[in-house]
Coordinates of C-alpha atoms in Angstrom, one line a residue:
M1 CA -5.7 4.9 -19.8
A2 CA -2.5 3.6 -18.3
F3 CA -2.6 6.3 -15.6
I4 CA -6.1 5.2 -14.7
L5 CA -5.1 1.6 -14.2
F6 CA -1.9 2.6 -12.3
V7 CA -3.8 5.0 -10.1
F8 CA -6.9 3.0 -9.3
G9 CA -5.0 -0.3 -8.8
N10 CA -6.2 -1.7 -5.5
S11 CA -7.7 1.5 -4.4
W12 CA -10.2 -0.4 -2.2
E13 CA -7.5 -1.2 0.4
P14 CA -8.7 0.4 3.7
G15 CA -5.4 2.0 4.6
V16 CA -5.4 5.8 4.8
G17 CA -3.0 8.4 6.3
L18 CA -3.7 10.9 9.0
D19 CA -4.8 13.8 6.8
T20 CA -6.9 11.5 4.7
A21 CA -8.7 10.2 7.8
T22 CA -9.3 13.8 8.9
Y23 CA -10.6 14.9 5.5
G24 CA -12.6 11.7 5.1
A25 CA -14.4 12.1 8.4
I26 CA -15.2 15.8 7.7
A27 CA -16.4 15.0 4.2
R28 CA -18.6 12.2 5.5
G29 CA -20.0 14.7 8.1
I30 CA -21.0 17.0 5.2
V31 CA -23.0 14.1 3.6
E32 CA -24.7 13.2 6.9
S33 CA -25.5 16.7 8.1
G34 CA -26.2 18.3 4.8
S35 CA -24.2 21.4 6.0
W36 CA -21.7 22.6 3.4
F37 CA -20.3 25.5 5.3
S38 CA -20.3 24.4 9.0
L39 CA -17.5 21.8 8.8
K40 CA -16.0 20.0 11.8
L41 CA -14.5 16.7 12.8
A42 CA -16.3 16.5 16.1
P43 CA -17.5 18.9 18.8
G44 CA -14.5 20.8 20.0
I45 CA -12.1 19.2 17.5
F46 CA -11.5 21.0 14.3
D47 CA -14.6 22.9 15.2
P48 CA -15.0 24.8 13.0
F49 CA -12.6 23.4 10.4
I50 CA -10.5 26.3 9.2
E51 CA -7.3 24.6 8.0
H52 CA -8.2 25.0 4.3
P53 CA -11.0 26.3 2.1
Y54 CA -13.7 23.7 1.4
L55 CA -13.6 23.0 -2.4
A56 CA -11.8 19.7 -2.2
L57 CA -13.8 18.6 0.9
W58 CA -17.0 19.3 -1.0
L59 CA -15.7 17.1 -3.9
D60 CA -14.8 14.4 -1.4
A61 CA -18.3 14.6 0.0
L62 CA -19.8 14.1 -3.5
A63 CA -17.4 11.1 -4.0
I64 CA -18.4 9.6 -0.7
K65 CA -22.1 10.1 -1.6
L66 CA -21.4 8.2 -4.8
L67 CA -19.0 5.4 -3.6
G68 CA -19.7 5.3 0.1
P69 CA -17.4 6.2 3.1
T70 CA -14.6 3.9 1.9
A71 CA -10.9 4.3 1.0
Q72 CA -12.0 4.3 -2.6
G73 CA -14.4 7.1 -1.9
I74 CA -11.9 9.4 -0.2
H75 CA -9.2 8.6 -2.8
F76 CA -11.5 9.3 -5.7
T77 CA -11.2 13.1 -5.9
S78 CA -7.4 13.1 -5.9
S79 CA -7.3 10.2 -8.4
V80 CA -9.7 11.8 -10.9
L81 CA -8.3 15.3 -10.7
G82 CA -4.8 13.9 -10.7
I83 CA -5.4 12.1 -14.0
L84 CA -7.1 15.2 -15.5
G85 CA -4.2 17.3 -14.3
V86 CA -1.6 15.0 -16.0
V87 CA -3.7 15.0 -19.2
A88 CA -3.9 18.8 -19.2
F89 CA -0.2 19.1 -18.6
F90 CA 0.5 16.6 -21.4
A91 CA -1.6 18.7 -23.8
A92 CA 0.0 22.0 -22.6
I93 CA 3.6 20.7 -23.2
R94 CA 2.7 19.2 -26.5
R95 CA 1.3 22.5 -27.6
L96 CA 4.2 24.5 -26.1
V97 CA 7.1 22.2 -27.1
D98 CA 6.3 18.9 -28.9
E99 CA 4.6 15.5 -28.4
N100 CA 7.9 13.8 -27.6
T101 CA 8.6 16.0 -24.7
A102 CA 5.0 15.8 -23.5
F103 CA 5.1 12.0 -23.6
L104 CA 8.4 11.8 -21.8
T105 CA 7.1 14.2 -19.1
C106 CA 4.3 11.8 -18.3
F107 CA 6.6 8.9 -18.4
C108 CA 8.9 10.6 -15.9
L109 CA 6.0 11.2 -13.6
L110 CA 5.1 7.5 -13.7
L111 CA 8.5 6.8 -12.3
I112 CA 8.1 9.0 -9.3
N113 CA 6.5 6.8 -6.7
V114 CA 5.5 9.5 -4.3
F115 CA 3.7 11.4 -7.0
M116 CA 1.7 8.4 -8.0
N117 CA 0.9 7.6 -4.4
F118 CA -0.5 11.1 -3.9
M119 CA -2.7 10.5 -7.0
S120 CA -4.3 7.7 -5.0
S121 CA -4.7 9.3 -1.7
G122 CA -7.1 11.6 0.2
W123 CA -4.6 14.5 0.7
L124 CA -5.5 17.9 -0.8
D125 CA -2.2 18.4 -2.5
M126 CA -3.0 16.6 -5.7
P127 CA -6.3 18.4 -6.3
M128 CA -4.5 21.7 -5.7
L129 CA -1.7 20.8 -8.1
S130 CA -4.2 19.4 -10.7
F131 CA -6.1 22.7 -10.8
I132 CA -2.8 24.5 -11.3
L133 CA -1.8 22.2 -14.2
I134 CA -5.2 22.7 -15.8
G135 CA -4.9 26.4 -15.4
F136 CA -1.5 26.2 -17.0
Y137 CA -3.0 24.4 -20.0
F138 CA -5.4 27.2 -20.6
A139 CA -2.6 29.8 -20.1
V140 CA -0.7 28.1 -22.8
R141 CA -3.7 28.3 -25.2
V142 CA -4.2 32.0 -24.8
S143 CA -1.6 32.9 -27.5
D144 CA -3.2 30.7 -30.1
S145 CA -7.0 31.3 -30.0
K146 CA -9.8 32.8 -28.0
P147 CA -7.5 34.6 -25.6
V148 CA -10.4 36.0 -23.5
L149 CA -12.1 32.7 -22.9
N150 CA -8.9 30.8 -22.3
S151 CA -7.7 33.6 -19.9
L152 CA -11.0 33.3 -18.0
L153 CA -10.7 29.5 -17.7
A154 CA -7.1 29.8 -16.6
G155 CA -8.1 32.2 -13.9
I156 CA -11.0 30.0 -12.7
F157 CA -8.8 26.9 -12.4
L158 CA -6.1 28.8 -10.6
S159 CA -8.7 30.1 -8.2
C160 CA -9.9 26.6 -7.6
A161 CA -6.4 25.7 -6.5
V162 CA -6.6 28.4 -3.9
L163 CA -10.0 27.2 -2.8
V164 CA -8.4 23.8 -2.2
K165 CA -5.4 24.8 -0.1
G166 CA -5.7 28.5 0.4
V167 CA -2.4 30.4 0.9
A168 CA -0.5 27.1 0.5
A169 CA -1.3 27.2 -3.3
V170 CA 1.9 29.2 -4.0
G171 CA 2.3 27.4 -7.3
V172 CA -0.4 29.7 -8.9
F173 CA 2.0 32.7 -8.9
P174 CA 4.5 31.5 -11.6
V175 CA 1.6 30.4 -13.7
I176 CA -0.1 33.8 -13.3
L177 CA 3.1 35.4 -14.5
F178 CA 3.3 33.0 -17.5
L179 CA -0.4 33.9 -18.3
L180 CA 0.5 37.6 -18.3
V181 CA 3.3 37.1 -20.7
Q182 CA 1.3 34.8 -23.0
N183 CA -1.4 37.5 -23.2
H184 CA 1.2 40.1 -24.2
Y185 CA -0.4 42.3 -21.5
R186 CA -3.6 42.8 -23.5
I187 CA -6.3 44.4 -21.4
K188 CA -9.4 42.3 -22.2
P189 CA -7.7 38.9 -21.6
L190 CA -6.1 40.1 -18.4
L191 CA -9.5 41.4 -17.2
A192 CA -11.0 38.0 -18.0
A193 CA -8.2 36.3 -16.1
A194 CA -8.7 38.5 -13.1
L195 CA -12.5 37.9 -13.2
G196 CA -12.0 34.2 -13.5
F197 CA -9.6 34.2 -10.5
L198 CA -11.6 36.5 -8.2
A199 CA -15.1 35.4 -9.0
P200 CA -14.9 31.9 -7.3
L201 CA -13.1 33.4 -4.3
I202 CA -15.8 36.1 -3.9
L203 CA -18.6 33.6 -4.4
F204 CA -17.1 31.3 -1.7
T205 CA -16.7 34.2 0.7
W206 CA -20.2 35.5 0.1
A207 CA -21.9 32.0 0.4
H208 CA -19.9 31.2 3.6
Y209 CA -20.8 34.7 5.0
Q210 CA -24.5 34.1 4.3
S211 CA -24.3 30.7 6.2
Q212 CA -21.8 31.3 9.0
G213 CA -20.9 35.0 9.0
F214 CA -17.3 36.2 8.3
I215 CA -15.8 33.4 10.4
F216 CA -13.7 31.5 7.9
W217 CA -11.3 34.2 6.6
R218 CA -11.2 35.9 10.0
L219 CA -9.9 32.7 11.6
Y220 CA -8.1 31.2 8.6
L221 CA -5.8 34.0 7.5
P222 CA -4.2 34.8 11.0
R223 CA -3.7 31.1 11.5
Q224 CA -2.0 30.5 8.2
L225 CA -0.1 33.7 7.8
F226 CA 1.1 34.2 11.4
A227 CA 0.5 31.1 13.7
H228 CA 2.0 28.8 11.1
N229 CA 4.9 31.1 10.4
D230 CA 6.1 32.1 13.8
L231 CA 9.6 31.3 15.0
N232 CA 8.6 28.0 16.5
Q233 CA 7.6 26.8 13.0
V234 CA 11.0 27.7 11.5
A235 CA 13.7 25.0 11.7
Q236 CA 16.5 26.1 14.0
D237 CA 19.3 24.2 12.2
R238 CA 20.8 26.7 9.7
F239 CA 21.3 23.8 7.2
S240 CA 17.8 22.3 7.8
F241 CA 16.7 23.6 4.4
L242 CA 18.8 20.8 2.8
W243 CA 15.9 18.4 3.6
Y244 CA 14.1 19.8 0.6
P245 CA 16.6 19.0 -2.1
H246 CA 17.6 15.8 -0.3
D247 CA 14.0 14.5 -0.3
T248 CA 13.5 15.7 -3.9
L249 CA 16.5 13.7 -5.0
E250 CA 15.5 10.7 -2.9
H251 CA 12.0 10.5 -4.6
A252 CA 12.6 12.0 -8.0
H253 CA 16.1 10.5 -8.4
I254 CA 17.7 11.1 -11.8
I255 CA 14.7 13.2 -12.9
A256 CA 15.7 15.8 -10.3
L257 CA 19.3 15.8 -11.6
L258 CA 18.3 16.1 -15.2
F259 CA 16.1 19.1 -14.6
I260 CA 19.1 21.3 -14.3
P261 CA 20.5 20.7 -17.8
G262 CA 16.9 20.5 -19.0
V263 CA 16.2 24.1 -17.9
Y264 CA 19.4 25.2 -19.4
F265 CA 18.5 23.8 -22.9
L266 CA 15.0 25.1 -22.6
W267 CA 16.4 28.5 -22.3
K268 CA 19.0 28.0 -25.0
K269 CA 16.3 26.6 -27.4
N270 CA 14.2 29.8 -26.8
Y271 CA 11.6 28.2 -24.5
R272 CA 12.5 30.9 -22.0
W273 CA 9.2 31.6 -20.4
L274 CA 8.7 27.9 -19.8
A275 CA 12.1 27.7 -18.3
L276 CA 11.4 30.7 -16.0
T277 CA 8.1 29.2 -15.0
I278 CA 9.8 25.9 -14.0
L279 CA 12.4 27.8 -12.0
G280 CA 9.7 29.9 -10.4
E281 CA 7.8 26.8 -9.3
I282 CA 10.9 25.2 -7.8
L283 CA 12.1 28.3 -6.0
I284 CA 8.8 29.5 -4.6
H285 CA 8.1 26.1 -3.1
F286 CA 11.7 25.8 -1.8
F287 CA 11.6 29.2 -0.1
V288 CA 8.1 28.7 1.4
Y289 CA 8.6 25.1 2.7
G290 CA 12.3 24.5 2.7
F291 CA 12.9 26.4 5.9
S292 CA 9.9 25.1 7.8
S293 CA 10.2 22.7 10.7
R294 CA 7.4 20.6 9.1
Q295 CA 9.4 18.6 6.6
N296 CA 6.7 16.6 4.9
R297 CA 6.7 14.9 1.5
Q298 CA 3.5 16.7 0.5
Y299 CA 5.6 19.9 0.1
I300 CA 7.7 18.5 -2.7
V301 CA 4.9 16.9 -4.7
P302 CA 3.9 20.2 -6.5
I303 CA 7.4 20.5 -8.1
F304 CA 7.5 17.1 -9.6
P305 CA 5.6 17.9 -12.9
W306 CA 8.0 20.9 -13.5
L307 CA 11.1 18.7 -12.8
A308 CA 9.7 16.1 -15.1
V309 CA 9.1 18.5 -18.1
A310 CA 12.7 19.9 -17.8
A311 CA 14.2 16.4 -17.6
A312 CA 12.0 15.2 -20.4
F313 CA 13.1 18.0 -22.7
F314 CA 16.8 17.2 -22.0
I315 CA 16.1 13.5 -22.7
G316 CA 14.1 14.3 -25.8
L317 CA 17.1 16.2 -27.3
R318 CA 18.9 12.9 -27.6
W319 CA 16.1 10.3 -27.7
K320 CA 13.0 10.4 -29.9
V321 CA 10.5 7.8 -29.0
S322 CA 7.7 6.3 -30.9
V323 CA 4.9 7.6 -28.8
L324 CA 2.3 5.2 -30.1
K325 CA 4.5 2.1 -29.5
W326 CA 5.6 3.2 -26.1
S327 CA 2.0 4.1 -25.1
K328 CA 0.9 0.6 -26.0
G329 CA 3.7 -0.9 -24.0
I330 CA 3.0 1.1 -20.9
F331 CA -0.7 0.3 -21.2
G332 CA 0.2 -3.4 -21.3
L333 CA 2.3 -3.0 -18.1
S334 CA -0.6 -1.1 -16.4
V335 CA -3.0 -3.9 -17.2
V336 CA -0.5 -6.4 -15.7
Y337 CA 0.0 -4.2 -12.7
F338 CA -3.7 -3.7 -12.1
F339 CA -4.5 -7.4 -12.1
A340 CA -1.4 -8.2 -10.0
V341 CA -2.3 -5.9 -7.2
S342 CA -6.0 -6.9 -7.4
F343 CA -5.6 -10.6 -7.2
L344 CA -2.2 -11.2 -5.6
P345 CA -1.3 -10.5 -1.9
I346 CA 0.5 -7.2 -2.8
T347 CA -0.1 -4.2 -0.5
I348 CA -0.1 -0.8 -2.2
H349 CA -1.4 1.5 0.6
T350 CA 0.0 1.4 4.1
M351 CA -2.5 1.9 7.0
S352 CA -1.9 4.6 9.6
G353 CA -3.9 4.1 12.8
A354 CA -4.2 0.4 12.1
E355 CA -4.3 -0.3 15.9
I356 CA -7.5 1.7 16.1
Y357 CA -9.0 0.2 12.9
A358 CA -8.6 -3.2 14.6
F359 CA -11.5 -2.3 16.9
L360 CA -14.0 -1.9 14.1
P361 CA -15.7 -5.3 14.8
D362 CA -16.2 -4.3 18.4
V363 CA -18.1 -1.1 17.7
K364 CA -19.5 -1.4 14.2
D365 CA -22.9 -2.9 15.2
S366 CA -22.9 -1.8 18.9
K367 CA -24.8 0.9 20.7
I368 CA -21.5 2.8 21.2
Q369 CA -21.8 6.4 19.8
K370 CA -18.9 8.2 21.6
I371 CA -15.4 7.1 22.2
Y372 CA -13.3 8.9 24.9
F373 CA -9.5 9.1 25.0
E374 CA -7.0 11.0 27.0
A375 CA -5.3 14.2 25.7
N376 CA -3.8 17.3 27.4
A377 CA -2.8 20.6 25.8
A378 CA 0.7 19.4 25.0
D379 CA -0.7 16.3 23.4
R380 CA -3.2 18.2 21.3
A381 CA -1.6 17.0 18.0
T382 CA -1.8 13.4 19.2
G383 CA -5.3 13.9 20.3
E384 CA -6.4 15.2 16.9
M385 CA -4.6 12.3 15.3
T386 CA -6.6 9.8 17.5
S387 CA -9.8 11.7 16.8
S388 CA -9.4 11.4 13.0
Y389 CA -8.9 7.7 13.2
V390 CA -11.8 7.2 15.6
A391 CA -14.1 9.3 13.4
W392 CA -13.0 7.8 10.0
Y393 CA -12.3 4.1 10.8
L394 CA -14.9 3.5 13.6
H395 CA -17.4 6.2 12.6
K396 CA -17.9 7.3 16.2
V397 CA -17.7 10.7 17.8
P398 CA -14.3 11.2 19.4
V399 CA -14.2 13.0 22.8
M400 CA -11.1 14.1 24.6
Y401 CA -10.7 14.0 28.4
N402 CA -7.9 15.5 30.5
V403 CA -5.1 13.6 32.2
G404 CA -6.2 12.1 35.5
E405 CA -9.9 11.9 34.6
L406 CA -9.9 8.3 33.4
D407 CA -11.5 6.9 36.6
Q408 CA -14.3 9.6 36.5
V409 CA -15.1 8.9 32.8
F410 CA -15.1 5.2 33.4
A411 CA -17.5 5.5 36.4
K412 CA -20.0 7.4 34.3
L413 CA -19.9 5.1 31.2
T414 CA -23.2 4.3 29.5
N415 CA -24.0 1.8 26.8
E416 CA -23.5 4.5 24.2
E417 CA -19.9 5.2 25.3
A418 CA -16.5 3.6 25.3
I419 CA -13.0 4.6 26.2
L420 CA -9.7 4.0 24.3
V421 CA -7.1 3.6 27.0
R422 CA -3.5 3.8 25.8
R423 CA -1.4 1.1 27.2
V424 CA 1.1 3.4 29.0
G425 CA 1.6 3.2 32.8
I426 CA 0.5 0.9 35.5
E427 CA -2.8 2.6 36.1
N428 CA -3.9 2.2 32.5
E429 CA -2.7 -1.4 32.3
A430 CA -4.8 -2.2 35.3
Y431 CA -7.9 -1.7 33.2
L432 CA -7.0 -4.8 31.2
S433 CA -7.9 -6.8 34.3
K434 CA -11.5 -5.5 34.2
T435 CA -12.3 -8.3 31.8
E436 CA -16.1 -7.7 31.8
N437 CA -15.5 -4.2 30.6
V438 CA -12.8 -5.0 28.0
C439 CA -14.3 -5.1 24.5
G440 CA -10.9 -5.6 22.9
W441 CA -7.2 -4.9 23.2
N442 CA -3.9 -4.9 21.3
N443 CA -0.4 -3.8 22.0
D444 CA -1.3 -0.1 21.8
W445 CA -4.9 0.3 23.2
I446 CA -7.5 -1.2 25.4
L447 CA -11.1 -0.6 24.4
I448 CA -13.3 -0.2 27.5
S449 CA -17.1 0.0 27.7
T450 CA -20.0 -1.4 29.7
T451 CA -20.5 -5.1 30.5
E452 CA -23.4 -5.3 28.1
N453 CA -21.3 -4.1 25.2
C454 CA -18.3 -6.3 25.9
T455 CA -19.2 -9.6 27.5
H456 CA -20.3 -11.3 24.2
F457 CA -16.8 -11.2 22.8
D458 CA -14.8 -14.4 23.3
N459 CA -11.4 -13.6 21.8
K460 CA -10.7 -10.0 22.7
K461 CA -7.2 -9.6 21.2
R462 CA -7.4 -7.3 18.1
T463 CA -4.5 -7.6 15.8
P464 CA -3.9 -4.4 13.9
S465 CA -4.7 -4.0 10.3
P466 CA -5.6 -6.6 7.8
K467 CA -3.4 -5.7 4.8
R468 CA -6.0 -6.4 2.2
V469 CA -9.7 -5.9 2.8
N470 CA -12.3 -6.1 0.1
G471 CA -15.5 -4.1 0.5
S472 CA -16.3 -1.1 2.5
I473 CA -15.0 -0.1 5.9

């Protein structure tokens, strides 16, 4: 219950990050189009969307259908699955070790701010991790009772992790090895696990093939296995891998340090396969992501539960807590936290793309359907960033145009179109003087449209990002 209050505290704030905006816009597109296999952000932009398989986006679409296209809606999947994942991990560690270690594991996770933030975000990493933790729970159960059923369920949930982030779900491999050992290599449970793992992947492939042909895996696998792993994606600095332990220490602090003696004592106390699983999770994520030039926090999130259980075991050797009393105390703190962030001017979520969100009043009830902005091949990443914010915050179709085409696009503007002009260079700044065509402006952008769309605004300065907004976007 405490996790629910901590996670859902102030989840209606409008702020989202770049990936959340992208996934939110795509998920809303699923709801609006009714197409579950032809996913895209906009014509020509993530068209088709092949960055990841679609399971989490389908769940996001269902959440948006239920709660509307709000920050709450796009955070809902990660929040619910994150809580279920922590509960499953608690149950697994309690069964495998003891309740004291399980409780301290969850307490350690509460102290890792980045982990808690990802539980209240629209990123896909928490759904992926949660399915792995749930799969681990059923893997722990196979040695006690119903090995075939539990192996089947473990395989299904590990497969779901792959259907969230594809080849990025490297955390399934140590759990699969743990599952093999827990089954003592018995044939029937192993066949059940294989069936559970392969069936969802085959079903997704077959259904997508029936709808779109064999386009997803044909485009996805080369992109993920080769395009994202070429030499340009590998950090050139020979010591660049140090970012991974550095960021882990920065965000997990003493928990990251205590994991080392924790693993040692797990091994010494004969919890050796748990210790090996923990080491496997740490090492596989380090070797896959530590040497990448993309040094993002999302790549350290999947190792936090494993760091936490090792640290918790070490702490538990010296400190036995009253689980009931501590649970009541943490619940009381969660209630205070929930009401504090709900009724006091405390910001929980930062807002990326706030300067674009500021134009929502200008376009929300207007005739504008398309918003143009400049992007060349070298600026493709920036272009996709702007596209995501336009699609999510403003709910308009983003359209890119090439450098030097601003005048031509402006000359052909209709009442259903607008241009986001970045305030860079004398030529772009000159558009601010076309007052009858300026719908709004701030320090980063000028929103240009037809006179009919813009003349009814008196004050046209748009200050980015209200920190707290109640209601839907």
